[in-house]
Coordinates of C-alpha atoms in Angstrom, one line a residue:
X229 CA -22.2 -33.5 -25.6
X230 CA -25.1 -31.2 -24.4
X231 CA -24.7 -28.3 -22.0
X232 CA -26.0 -30.3 -19.0
X233 CA -23.2 -32.9 -19.6
X234 CA -20.7 -30.2 -19.9
X235 CA -21.8 -28.6 -16.7
X236 CA -21.6 -32.0 -14.9
X237 CA -18.1 -32.5 -16.3
X238 CA -17.0 -29.1 -15.2
X239 CA -18.5 -29.9 -11.7
X240 CA -16.3 -33.2 -11.4
X241 CA -13.2 -31.5 -12.8
X242 CA -13.4 -28.7 -10.4
X243 CA -14.3 -30.7 -7.4
X244 CA -11.5 -33.3 -8.1
X245 CA -9.1 -30.4 -8.6
X246 CA -10.0 -28.9 -5.3
X247 CA -9.7 -32.2 -3.5
X248 CA -6.3 -32.8 -5.2
X249 CA -5.0 -29.4 -4.1
X250 CA -6.3 -30.0 -0.6
X251 CA -4.3 -33.3 -0.3
X252 CA -1.2 -31.7 -1.7
X253 CA -1.2 -28.7 0.6
X254 CA -2.1 -31.1 3.5
X255 CA 0.8 -33.3 2.8
X256 CA 3.1 -30.3 2.6
X257 CA 1.9 -29.0 5.9
X258 CA 2.6 -32.3 7.5
X259 CA 6.1 -32.4 5.9
X260 CA 7.1 -28.9 7.1
X261 CA 5.4 -29.4 10.5
X262 CA 5.6 -26.5 13.1
X263 CA 7.2 -24.0 10.8
X264 CA 6.5 -20.9 9.0
X265 CA 6.0 -23.0 5.7
X266 CA 3.9 -25.4 7.7
X267 CA 1.6 -22.6 8.7
X268 CA 1.4 -21.2 5.1
X269 CA 0.4 -24.7 3.7
X270 CA -2.1 -25.2 6.6
X271 CA -3.9 -22.0 5.8
X272 CA -4.0 -22.9 2.1
X273 CA -5.1 -26.4 2.9
X274 CA -7.9 -25.1 5.0
X275 CA -9.1 -22.7 2.3
X276 CA -9.0 -25.1 -0.5
X277 CA -10.6 -27.8 1.6
X278 CA -13.5 -25.5 2.2
X279 CA -13.8 -25.1 -1.6
X280 CA -14.2 -28.7 -1.9
X281 CA -16.7 -28.9 0.9
X282 CA -18.8 -26.3 -0.8
X283 CA -19.1 -28.7 -3.8
X284 CA -20.2 -31.5 -1.3
X285 CA -22.8 -29.0 0.2
X286 CA -24.1 -28.1 -3.2
X287 CA -24.3 -31.9 -4.2
X288 CA -26.3 -32.8 -1.2
X289 CA -28.6 -29.9 -2.0
X290 CA -31.9 -28.4 -0.9
X291 CA -33.9 -31.6 -0.3
X292 CA -31.1 -33.1 1.9
X293 CA -31.1 -30.0 4.1
X294 CA -34.8 -29.3 4.0
X295 CA -34.3 -25.9 2.5
X296 CA -35.0 -24.0 -0.7
X297 CA -32.6 -24.0 -3.6
X298 CA -32.0 -20.2 -3.0
X299 CA -31.1 -20.9 0.6
X300 CA -28.4 -23.3 -0.5
X301 CA -26.9 -20.4 -2.4
X302 CA -26.7 -18.3 0.7
X303 CA -25.1 -21.0 2.8
X304 CA -22.3 -21.9 0.3
X305 CA -21.5 -18.2 -0.1
X306 CA -20.9 -18.0 3.7
X307 CA -18.4 -20.9 3.2
X308 CA -16.8 -19.1 0.3
X309 CA -16.0 -16.0 2.6
X310 CA -14.5 -18.4 5.1
X311 CA -12.2 -19.9 2.4
X312 CA -11.1 -16.5 1.2
X313 CA -10.2 -15.5 4.7
X314 CA -8.1 -18.6 5.1
X315 CA -6.3 -17.8 1.9
X316 CA -5.7 -14.2 3.1
X317 CA -4.2 -15.5 6.3
X318 CA -2.0 -17.8 4.3
X319 CA -0.8 -14.9 2.1
X320 CA -0.2 -12.8 5.2
X321 CA 2.0 -15.7 6.6
X322 CA 3.9 -15.8 3.3
X323 CA 4.7 -12.2 3.6
X324 CA 5.8 -12.8 7.2
X325 CA 8.2 -15.6 6.0
X326 CA 9.6 -13.5 3.2
X327 CA 10.2 -10.5 5.6
X328 CA 11.7 -12.6 8.2
X329 CA 8.8 -11.8 10.8
X330 CA 8.1 -15.4 11.8
X331 CA 7.3 -14.5 15.3
X332 CA 4.2 -12.5 14.8
X333 CA 1.2 -12.1 12.5
X334 CA -0.6 -15.3 11.3
X335 CA 2.4 -17.7 11.5
X336 CA 1.8 -20.4 14.2
X337 CA -1.9 -19.6 14.6
X338 CA -3.2 -22.0 11.9
X339 CA -4.6 -24.5 14.5
X340 CA -6.8 -21.9 16.2
X341 CA -8.0 -20.8 12.7
X342 CA -8.6 -24.4 11.7
X343 CA -10.6 -25.1 14.7
X344 CA -12.8 -22.0 14.3
X345 CA -13.4 -22.8 10.6
X346 CA -14.3 -26.4 11.5
X347 CA -16.8 -25.2 14.1
X348 CA -18.4 -22.8 11.5
X349 CA -18.5 -25.5 8.9
X350 CA -20.2 -28.0 11.2
X351 CA -22.6 -25.2 12.2
X352 CA -23.4 -24.4 8.5
X353 CA -24.2 -28.1 7.9
X354 CA -26.3 -28.5 11.0
X355 CA -28.5 -25.4 11.2
X356 CA -29.9 -24.7 7.7
X357 CA -33.4 -26.1 8.2
X358 CA -33.8 -24.3 11.6
X359 CA -32.6 -21.1 10.2
X360 CA -34.7 -21.3 7.0
X361 CA -37.0 -18.5 8.3
X362 CA -34.2 -15.9 8.8
X363 CA -32.6 -16.8 5.4
X364 CA -35.9 -16.5 3.6
X365 CA -36.4 -13.1 5.3
X366 CA -33.1 -12.0 3.9
X367 CA -33.9 -13.4 0.4
X368 CA -37.1 -11.4 0.4
X369 CA -35.2 -8.2 1.3
X370 CA -34.0 -5.5 -1.2
X371 CA -30.5 -6.3 -0.2
X372 CA -30.8 -9.8 -1.5
X373 CA -32.6 -8.6 -4.6
X374 CA -29.6 -6.4 -5.3
X375 CA -27.3 -9.4 -4.9
X376 CA -25.5 -8.4 -1.6
X377 CA -24.1 -11.9 -1.1
X378 CA -22.8 -12.0 -4.7
X379 CA -21.4 -8.5 -4.4
X380 CA -19.6 -9.3 -1.0
X381 CA -18.0 -12.5 -2.6
X382 CA -16.9 -10.5 -5.6
X383 CA -15.4 -7.8 -3.4
X384 CA -13.7 -10.1 -0.9
X385 CA -12.0 -12.1 -3.7
X386 CA -11.0 -9.0 -5.5
X387 CA -9.4 -7.5 -2.3
X388 CA -7.6 -10.8 -1.5
X389 CA -6.2 -11.0 -5.0
X390 CA -5.2 -7.4 -5.0
X391 CA -3.4 -7.8 -1.7
X392 CA -1.3 -10.5 -3.1
X393 CA -0.6 -8.5 -6.2
X394 CA 0.5 -5.5 -4.0
X395 CA 2.9 -7.7 -2.0
X396 CA 4.2 -9.8 -4.9
X397 CA 7.5 -7.7 -5.1
X398 CA 8.0 -8.1 -1.3
X399 CA 8.0 -11.9 -1.2
X400 CA 11.1 -12.3 -3.5
X401 CA 11.5 -15.6 -5.2
X402 CA 8.6 -17.1 -3.5
X403 CA 6.4 -14.4 -5.0
X404 CA 7.8 -15.2 -8.5
X405 CA 7.1 -18.9 -8.0
X406 CA 3.5 -18.8 -6.7
X407 CA 1.9 -15.3 -6.7
X408 CA 0.7 -15.2 -10.4
X409 CA -1.2 -18.5 -10.3
X410 CA -2.7 -17.7 -6.9
X411 CA -3.7 -14.2 -8.1
X412 CA -5.3 -15.8 -11.2
X413 CA -7.2 -18.3 -9.1
X414 CA -8.6 -15.7 -6.6
X415 CA -9.6 -13.3 -9.3
X416 CA -11.3 -16.1 -11.2
X417 CA -13.4 -16.5 -8.1
X418 CA -14.1 -12.8 -8.1
X419 CA -15.1 -12.9 -11.7
X420 CA -17.4 -15.9 -11.0
X421 CA -19.4 -13.9 -8.4
X422 CA -19.5 -10.8 -10.7
X423 CA -21.0 -13.1 -13.4
X424 CA -23.5 -14.1 -10.8
X425 CA -24.3 -10.6 -9.9
X426 CA -24.9 -9.3 -13.4
X427 CA -26.9 -12.5 -14.5
X428 CA -28.8 -13.7 -11.6
X429 CA -29.3 -10.5 -9.5
X430 CA -29.2 -7.6 -11.9
X431 CA -30.4 -9.4 -15.0
X432 CA -28.0 -7.3 -17.2
X433 CA -27.4 -10.5 -19.2
X434 CA -30.3 -12.7 -19.9
X435 CA -29.5 -16.4 -20.0
X436 CA -30.8 -19.7 -18.9
X437 CA -29.9 -21.2 -15.5
X438 CA -27.8 -23.8 -17.3
X439 CA -25.9 -21.3 -19.4
X440 CA -25.2 -19.2 -16.2
X441 CA -23.9 -22.2 -14.4
X442 CA -21.8 -23.4 -17.3
X443 CA -19.9 -20.3 -17.2
X444 CA -19.5 -20.4 -13.4
X445 CA -17.9 -23.9 -14.0
X446 CA -15.3 -22.4 -16.3
X447 CA -14.3 -19.9 -13.6
X448 CA -14.3 -22.6 -10.9
X449 CA -12.1 -25.0 -13.1
X450 CA -9.6 -22.2 -13.8
X451 CA -9.4 -21.4 -10.1
X452 CA -8.9 -25.1 -9.1
X453 CA -6.2 -25.8 -11.7
X454 CA -4.3 -22.6 -10.8
X455 CA -4.4 -23.5 -7.1
X456 CA -3.0 -27.0 -7.8
X457 CA -0.3 -25.4 -9.9
X458 CA 0.5 -22.8 -7.3
X459 CA 0.6 -25.3 -4.4
X460 CA 2.9 -27.7 -6.3
X461 CA 5.2 -24.8 -7.2
X462 CA 5.3 -23.6 -3.6
X463 CA 6.0 -27.0 -2.3
X464 CA 8.9 -27.5 -4.8
X465 CA 10.3 -24.1 -4.1
X466 CA 10.2 -24.8 -0.3
X467 CA 12.2 -27.9 -0.7
X468 CA 15.1 -26.1 -2.3

């Protein structure tokens, strides 16, 4: 099997895994309804669903949207930030549940967040061609040459993973059940973007585009499988 076939296989494995995790978390959100657990699963479902939508966006590609290949990269990074914010809100809600603070914070606000996320996603799918000039201006700027969009993704994912690690001891048995796989998943996302930064933007490591994407798919597959495992464990723990 050549590298192109392996990349394609990695794409399908990660995409199916993200879709499966979205379905599992959506089912759990419906099961627990209007509760703290329902809120947590809703945030996780939205975030994971966005990761799946990213794969759809990438599959449609530059020709479909009438933009450059480099512009596709910018738009899916925006969706990536959105997904990580949803995860962060879910983790905050998890902390609220563990601390007994179910009346404040992010618990019960998942519908508002879901609506905002939907509006932003629809916008991202609708405006790329009309915003191509602005995106190209950014791509030609020193900030893009330094890899700002990769760096922001690396930092955001690292911060979200570090936050969950810092509160792991505060969420008791729930933390023991799900924190580690979620941390691994989010930090794999962070490493994916660090990899993009040092290869695509900084050129520290010189490889072909296929080789770079092949390593990215490894990180994405690790993240997707960890998310499935974490969601299943959280769902099983919640039913006890």
